[in-house]
Amino acid sequence: MSSLALGLILISVCLHAGWNLLGKGRAPSLAFFMLAMGSGALIFAPLLALGPAFNELPDEFWGWLVATGLCQALYMGGLAWAYARGEVSVLYPIARALPVVLVPLVSLSLLDSQALTVSDFTGMGLIVLGALMLPLSSPQGLRARTYLTPALGFALLAALGTTGYSLIDKQALDIMLSVGYSPTSAGAVFLVLQAMMTVAWGAPLVMLLPTERRRLPMLWRGERGSMLLTGVMVMATYGLVLIAMTLTEEVSLVVAMRQLSIPLGVVLGVVWLRERAAMVKWVGIGVMLAGLWTVALV
């Protein structure tokens, strides 16, 4: 991997952990994330001029775009509602790592993808084991009620949303490439279109939920700077990864390197937000990273 690609991925890692910490530390709500994504989409809107005209994209593409926007909105809602109820150092790794397990399982069962290897199943098992360790303050806390909480339920919703848009985005990008987009222009244009569709799904939900709707005046008065910064970070995170993937053929290494945001997010949650730092949490992170590394590289 080139030093430029590595540098872009490391910047993306920091941005991803950073915008999650901003969302948790400032105003964990769907309204905050929708306003942030809307701001980011407006700033990056000039990228829509790249590549062929939109009328060359078939109806199938627009169907995939609608579906990925719904999945992104569920992801953002799951994150916001989880962060409002629990620790980011527990919930962020779960929402970030579980899709690595869910995406290949869904691909295998529904998309007839390549069969999983023993190493794949070993890595997935380690990821699940690490996720189960994160909420524990001690080994004695291993009981059902530790996991049957709204916070973990919403973190699972975020993981399911990520699984959905990860599978859908590949289909949509392949269509863009088939009509003449370059990998870079396809990624840039899709980045903005996806954000716009996410807001199109999320904004009505914000207006329908009284607790979310009541947040809007407060957010507009006191959090405009944070929302703008979060929106730029959300968009730049994905954009940098797309650029890095065009600079290297080692896609599996890119996937593995991106997971460095997990320990970074945990450390920031403990240091910045002063969350619990139980030993079992650090062991769980280590087990999860070993599993991610096995799935990505072995």
PDB file of C-alpha atoms in Angstrom, residues 90-261:
ATOM      1  CA  VAL A  90     -19.390   0.039  24.154  1.00  0.00           C
ATOM      2  CA  LEU A  91     -21.868   0.907  21.406  1.00  0.00           C
ATOM      3  CA  TYR A  92     -19.524   2.268  18.732  1.00  0.00           C
ATOM      4  CA  PRO A  93     -17.461  -0.958  18.430  1.00  0.00           C
ATOM      5  CA  ILE A  94     -20.639  -3.058  18.252  1.00  0.00           C
ATOM      6  CA  ALA A  95     -22.222  -0.921  15.530  1.00  0.00           C
ATOM      7  CA  ARG A  96     -18.903  -0.781  13.646  1.00  0.00           C
ATOM      8  CA  ALA A  97     -17.834  -4.432  13.834  1.00  0.00           C
ATOM      9  CA  LEU A  98     -21.024  -6.510  13.628  1.00  0.00           C
ATOM     10  CA  PRO A  99     -21.620  -5.628   9.941  1.00  0.00           C
ATOM     11  CA  VAL A 100     -18.338  -7.425   9.179  1.00  0.00           C
ATOM     12  CA  VAL A 101     -20.160 -10.557  10.371  1.00  0.00           C
ATOM     13  CA  LEU A 102     -23.573  -9.760   8.917  1.00  0.00           C
ATOM     14  CA  VAL A 103     -22.536  -8.682   5.394  1.00  0.00           C
ATOM     15  CA  PRO A 104     -20.913 -12.008   4.361  1.00  0.00           C
ATOM     16  CA  LEU A 105     -23.689 -14.031   6.012  1.00  0.00           C
ATOM     17  CA  VAL A 106     -26.387 -12.123   4.117  1.00  0.00           C
ATOM     18  CA  SER A 107     -24.351 -12.304   0.909  1.00  0.00           C
ATOM     19  CA  LEU A 108     -23.979 -16.059   1.311  1.00  0.00           C
ATOM     20  CA  SER A 109     -27.668 -16.693   2.000  1.00  0.00           C
ATOM     21  CA  LEU A 110     -29.293 -14.210  -0.399  1.00  0.00           C
ATOM     22  CA  LEU A 111     -26.734 -13.270  -3.047  1.00  0.00           C
ATOM     23  CA  ASP A 112     -25.086 -16.662  -3.621  1.00  0.00           C
ATOM     24  CA  SER A 113     -21.617 -15.266  -2.901  1.00  0.00           C
ATOM     25  CA  GLN A 114     -18.430 -17.250  -2.413  1.00  0.00           C
ATOM     26  CA  ALA A 115     -18.568 -19.820   0.407  1.00  0.00           C
ATOM     27  CA  LEU A 116     -17.066 -18.783   3.733  1.00  0.00           C
ATOM     28  CA  THR A 117     -13.858 -20.419   4.945  1.00  0.00           C
ATOM     29  CA  VAL A 118     -12.926 -21.754   8.360  1.00  0.00           C
ATOM     30  CA  SER A 119     -10.893 -18.572   8.908  1.00  0.00           C
ATOM     31  CA  ASP A 120     -13.960 -16.463   8.104  1.00  0.00           C
ATOM     32  CA  PHE A 121     -16.071 -18.278  10.671  1.00  0.00           C
ATOM     33  CA  THR A 122     -13.253 -18.101  13.226  1.00  0.00           C
ATOM     34  CA  GLY A 123     -12.945 -14.355  12.759  1.00  0.00           C
ATOM     35  CA  MET A 124     -16.712 -13.871  12.957  1.00  0.00           C
ATOM     36  CA  GLY A 125     -16.841 -15.877  16.154  1.00  0.00           C
ATOM     37  CA  LEU A 126     -14.144 -13.703  17.695  1.00  0.00           C
ATOM     38  CA  ILE A 127     -16.017 -10.542  16.674  1.00  0.00           C
ATOM     39  CA  VAL A 128     -19.236 -11.757  18.296  1.00  0.00           C
ATOM     40  CA  LEU A 129     -17.340 -12.859  21.421  1.00  0.00           C
ATOM     41  CA  GLY A 130     -15.657  -9.460  21.687  1.00  0.00           C
ATOM     42  CA  ALA A 131     -19.004  -7.706  21.255  1.00  0.00           C
ATOM     43  CA  LEU A 132     -20.501  -9.779  24.076  1.00  0.00           C
ATOM     44  CA  MET A 133     -17.629  -8.776  26.377  1.00  0.00           C
ATOM     45  CA  LEU A 134     -17.928  -5.018  25.832  1.00  0.00           C
ATOM     46  CA  PRO A 135     -21.004  -4.320  28.023  1.00  0.00           C
ATOM     47  CA  LEU A 136     -19.575  -6.257  30.980  1.00  0.00           C
ATOM     48  CA  SER A 137     -18.082  -4.446  33.950  1.00  0.00           C
ATOM     49  CA  SER A 138     -16.793  -7.817  35.202  1.00  0.00           C
ATOM     50  CA  PRO A 139     -17.066 -11.467  34.141  1.00  0.00           C
ATOM     51  CA  GLN A 140     -19.774 -11.928  36.773  1.00  0.00           C
ATOM     52  CA  GLY A 141     -22.066  -9.608  34.803  1.00  0.00           C
ATOM     53  CA  LEU A 142     -22.650 -12.249  32.111  1.00  0.00           C
ATOM     54  CA  ARG A 143     -26.450 -12.503  32.212  1.00  0.00           C
ATOM     55  CA  ALA A 144     -29.315 -11.878  29.805  1.00  0.00           C
ATOM     56  CA  ARG A 145     -30.404  -8.547  31.291  1.00  0.00           C
ATOM     57  CA  THR A 146     -26.962  -7.095  30.529  1.00  0.00           C
ATOM     58  CA  TYR A 147     -27.748  -7.360  26.829  1.00  0.00           C
ATOM     59  CA  LEU A 148     -31.521  -6.837  26.745  1.00  0.00           C
ATOM     60  CA  THR A 149     -31.276  -3.053  26.869  1.00  0.00           C
ATOM     61  CA  PRO A 150     -32.592  -0.331  24.549  1.00  0.00           C
ATOM     62  CA  ALA A 151     -29.049   0.961  23.937  1.00  0.00           C
ATOM     63  CA  LEU A 152     -27.796  -2.376  22.608  1.00  0.00           C
ATOM     64  CA  GLY A 153     -31.009  -2.825  20.626  1.00  0.00           C
ATOM     65  CA  PHE A 154     -30.456   0.481  18.847  1.00  0.00           C
ATOM     66  CA  ALA A 155     -26.777  -0.384  18.279  1.00  0.00           C
ATOM     67  CA  LEU A 156     -27.972  -3.567  16.560  1.00  0.00           C
ATOM     68  CA  LEU A 157     -30.320  -1.451  14.435  1.00  0.00           C
ATOM     69  CA  ALA A 158     -27.326   0.674  13.408  1.00  0.00           C
ATOM     70  CA  ALA A 159     -25.377  -2.483  12.514  1.00  0.00           C
ATOM     71  CA  LEU A 160     -28.299  -3.774  10.415  1.00  0.00           C
ATOM     72  CA  GLY A 161     -28.516  -0.424   8.633  1.00  0.00           C
ATOM     73  CA  THR A 162     -24.792  -0.576   7.847  1.00  0.00           C
ATOM     74  CA  THR A 163     -25.195  -4.125   6.553  1.00  0.00           C
ATOM     75  CA  GLY A 164     -28.000  -2.995   4.263  1.00  0.00           C
ATOM     76  CA  TYR A 165     -26.271  -0.027   2.694  1.00  0.00           C
ATOM     77  CA  SER A 166     -22.957  -1.896   2.387  1.00  0.00           C
ATOM     78  CA  LEU A 167     -24.634  -4.539   0.204  1.00  0.00           C
ATOM     79  CA  ILE A 168     -26.744  -2.050  -1.740  1.00  0.00           C
ATOM     80  CA  ASP A 169     -23.976   0.465  -2.454  1.00  0.00           C
ATOM     81  CA  LYS A 170     -21.953  -2.131  -4.381  1.00  0.00           C
ATOM     82  CA  GLN A 171     -24.916  -2.752  -6.700  1.00  0.00           C
ATOM     83  CA  ALA A 172     -25.495   0.955  -7.286  1.00  0.00           C
ATOM     84  CA  LEU A 173     -21.817   1.738  -7.917  1.00  0.00           C
ATOM     85  CA  ASP A 174     -21.533  -1.119 -10.412  1.00  0.00           C
ATOM     86  CA  ILE A 175     -24.427   0.396 -12.373  1.00  0.00           C
ATOM     87  CA  MET A 176     -22.702   3.793 -12.392  1.00  0.00           C
ATOM     88  CA  LEU A 177     -19.500   2.245 -13.705  1.00  0.00           C
ATOM     89  CA  SER A 178     -21.447   0.475 -16.461  1.00  0.00           C
ATOM     90  CA  VAL A 179     -22.810   3.774 -17.849  1.00  0.00           C
ATOM     91  CA  GLY A 180     -19.465   5.543 -18.028  1.00  0.00           C
ATOM     92  CA  TYR A 181     -18.576   6.852 -14.583  1.00  0.00           C
ATOM     93  CA  SER A 182     -14.982   6.412 -13.446  1.00  0.00           C
ATOM     94  CA  PRO A 183     -14.447   4.803 -10.026  1.00  0.00           C
ATOM     95  CA  THR A 184     -13.613   8.202  -8.522  1.00  0.00           C
ATOM     96  CA  SER A 185     -16.524  10.116 -10.096  1.00  0.00           C
ATOM     97  CA  ALA A 186     -18.964   7.302  -9.250  1.00  0.00           C
ATOM     98  CA  GLY A 187     -17.893   7.344  -5.631  1.00  0.00           C
ATOM     99  CA  ALA A 188     -18.022  11.142  -5.378  1.00  0.00           C
ATOM    100  CA  VAL A 189     -21.446  11.512  -6.989  1.00  0.00           C
ATOM    101  CA  PHE A 190     -22.928   8.576  -5.105  1.00  0.00           C
ATOM    102  CA  LEU A 191     -21.598   9.981  -1.830  1.00  0.00           C
ATOM    103  CA  VAL A 192     -23.703  13.129  -2.264  1.00  0.00           C
ATOM    104  CA  LEU A 193     -26.784  11.394  -3.675  1.00  0.00           C
ATOM    105  CA  GLN A 194     -26.786   8.901  -0.818  1.00  0.00           C
ATOM    106  CA  ALA A 195     -26.578  11.693   1.780  1.00  0.00           C
ATOM    107  CA  MET A 196     -29.468  13.537   0.132  1.00  0.00           C
ATOM    108  CA  MET A 197     -31.610  10.400   0.052  1.00  0.00           C
ATOM    109  CA  THR A 198     -30.773   9.699   3.703  1.00  0.00           C
ATOM    110  CA  VAL A 199     -32.073  13.134   4.657  1.00  0.00           C
ATOM    111  CA  ALA A 200     -35.149  12.574   2.463  1.00  0.00           C
ATOM    112  CA  TRP A 201     -35.964   9.499   4.589  1.00  0.00           C
ATOM    113  CA  GLY A 202     -34.815  10.871   7.939  1.00  0.00           C
ATOM    114  CA  ALA A 203     -36.360  14.348   7.868  1.00  0.00           C
ATOM    115  CA  PRO A 204     -40.015  13.120   7.827  1.00  0.00           C
ATOM    116  CA  LEU A 205     -39.193  10.728  10.662  1.00  0.00           C
ATOM    117  CA  VAL A 206     -37.788  13.624  12.689  1.00  0.00           C
ATOM    118  CA  MET A 207     -40.990  15.592  12.128  1.00  0.00           C
ATOM    119  CA  LEU A 208     -43.182  12.609  13.094  1.00  0.00           C
ATOM    120  CA  LEU A 209     -41.385  11.937  16.397  1.00  0.00           C
ATOM    121  CA  PRO A 210     -42.279  14.637  18.978  1.00  0.00           C
ATOM    122  CA  THR A 211     -39.030  14.264  20.968  1.00  0.00           C
ATOM    123  CA  GLU A 212     -36.978  14.703  17.802  1.00  0.00           C
ATOM    124  CA  ARG A 213     -39.087  17.560  16.456  1.00  0.00           C
ATOM    125  CA  ARG A 214     -38.778  19.519  19.701  1.00  0.00           C
ATOM    126  CA  ARG A 215     -34.981  19.406  19.414  1.00  0.00           C
ATOM    127  CA  LEU A 216     -34.868  21.336  16.134  1.00  0.00           C
ATOM    128  CA  PRO A 217     -35.045  24.933  17.503  1.00  0.00           C
ATOM    129  CA  MET A 218     -32.413  24.184  20.153  1.00  0.00           C
ATOM    130  CA  LEU A 219     -30.103  22.535  17.628  1.00  0.00           C
ATOM    131  CA  TRP A 220     -30.456  25.402  15.177  1.00  0.00           C
ATOM    132  CA  ARG A 221     -29.703  27.998  17.850  1.00  0.00           C
ATOM    133  CA  GLY A 222     -26.830  26.288  19.654  1.00  0.00           C
ATOM    134  CA  GLU A 223     -25.351  23.505  17.533  1.00  0.00           C
ATOM    135  CA  ARG A 224     -24.995  24.898  14.021  1.00  0.00           C
ATOM    136  CA  GLY A 225     -21.201  24.826  14.160  1.00  0.00           C
ATOM    137  CA  SER A 226     -21.132  21.273  15.494  1.00  0.00           C
ATOM    138  CA  MET A 227     -23.659  20.101  12.907  1.00  0.00           C
ATOM    139  CA  LEU A 228     -21.667  21.631  10.066  1.00  0.00           C
ATOM    140  CA  LEU A 229     -18.423  20.099  11.290  1.00  0.00           C
ATOM    141  CA  THR A 230     -20.063  16.694  11.805  1.00  0.00           C
ATOM    142  CA  GLY A 231     -21.590  16.785   8.316  1.00  0.00           C
ATOM    143  CA  VAL A 232     -18.249  17.552   6.676  1.00  0.00           C
ATOM    144  CA  MET A 233     -16.571  14.785   8.695  1.00  0.00           C
ATOM    145  CA  VAL A 234     -19.258  12.229   7.770  1.00  0.00           C
ATOM    146  CA  MET A 235     -18.905  12.986   4.067  1.00  0.00           C
ATOM    147  CA  ALA A 236     -15.113  13.234   4.079  1.00  0.00           C
ATOM    148  CA  THR A 237     -14.761   9.924   5.948  1.00  0.00           C
ATOM    149  CA  TYR A 238     -16.343   7.906   3.153  1.00  0.00           C
ATOM    150  CA  GLY A 239     -14.827  10.040   0.391  1.00  0.00           C
ATOM    151  CA  LEU A 240     -11.269   9.476   1.606  1.00  0.00           C
ATOM    152  CA  VAL A 241     -11.815   5.706   1.710  1.00  0.00           C
ATOM    153  CA  LEU A 242     -13.111   5.729  -1.863  1.00  0.00           C
ATOM    154  CA  ILE A 243     -10.026   7.651  -3.018  1.00  0.00           C
ATOM    155  CA  ALA A 244      -7.709   5.293  -1.119  1.00  0.00           C
ATOM    156  CA  MET A 245      -9.328   2.298  -2.799  1.00  0.00           C
ATOM    157  CA  THR A 246      -8.493   3.764  -6.217  1.00  0.00           C
ATOM    158  CA  LEU A 247      -4.829   4.069  -5.187  1.00  0.00           C
ATOM    159  CA  THR A 248      -4.280   0.468  -4.111  1.00  0.00           C
ATOM    160  CA  GLU A 249      -5.331  -3.039  -5.079  1.00  0.00           C
ATOM    161  CA  GLU A 250      -5.056  -4.256  -1.467  1.00  0.00           C
ATOM    162  CA  VAL A 251      -8.735  -3.810  -0.652  1.00  0.00           C
ATOM    163  CA  SER A 252      -8.624  -6.309   2.210  1.00  0.00           C
ATOM    164  CA  LEU A 253      -5.888  -4.259   3.859  1.00  0.00           C
ATOM    165  CA  VAL A 254      -7.998  -1.113   3.459  1.00  0.00           C
ATOM    166  CA  VAL A 255     -10.891  -2.884   5.199  1.00  0.00           C
ATOM    167  CA  ALA A 256      -8.624  -4.026   8.029  1.00  0.00           C
ATOM    168  CA  MET A 257      -6.985  -0.611   8.493  1.00  0.00           C
ATOM    169  CA  ARG A 258     -10.379   1.111   8.735  1.00  0.00           C
ATOM    170  CA  GLN A 259     -11.145  -0.917  11.847  1.00  0.00           C
ATOM    171  CA  LEU A 260      -8.477   1.022  13.732  1.00  0.00           C
ATOM    172  CA  SER A 261     -11.288   3.478  14.418  1.00  0.00           C
TER     173      SER A 261
END
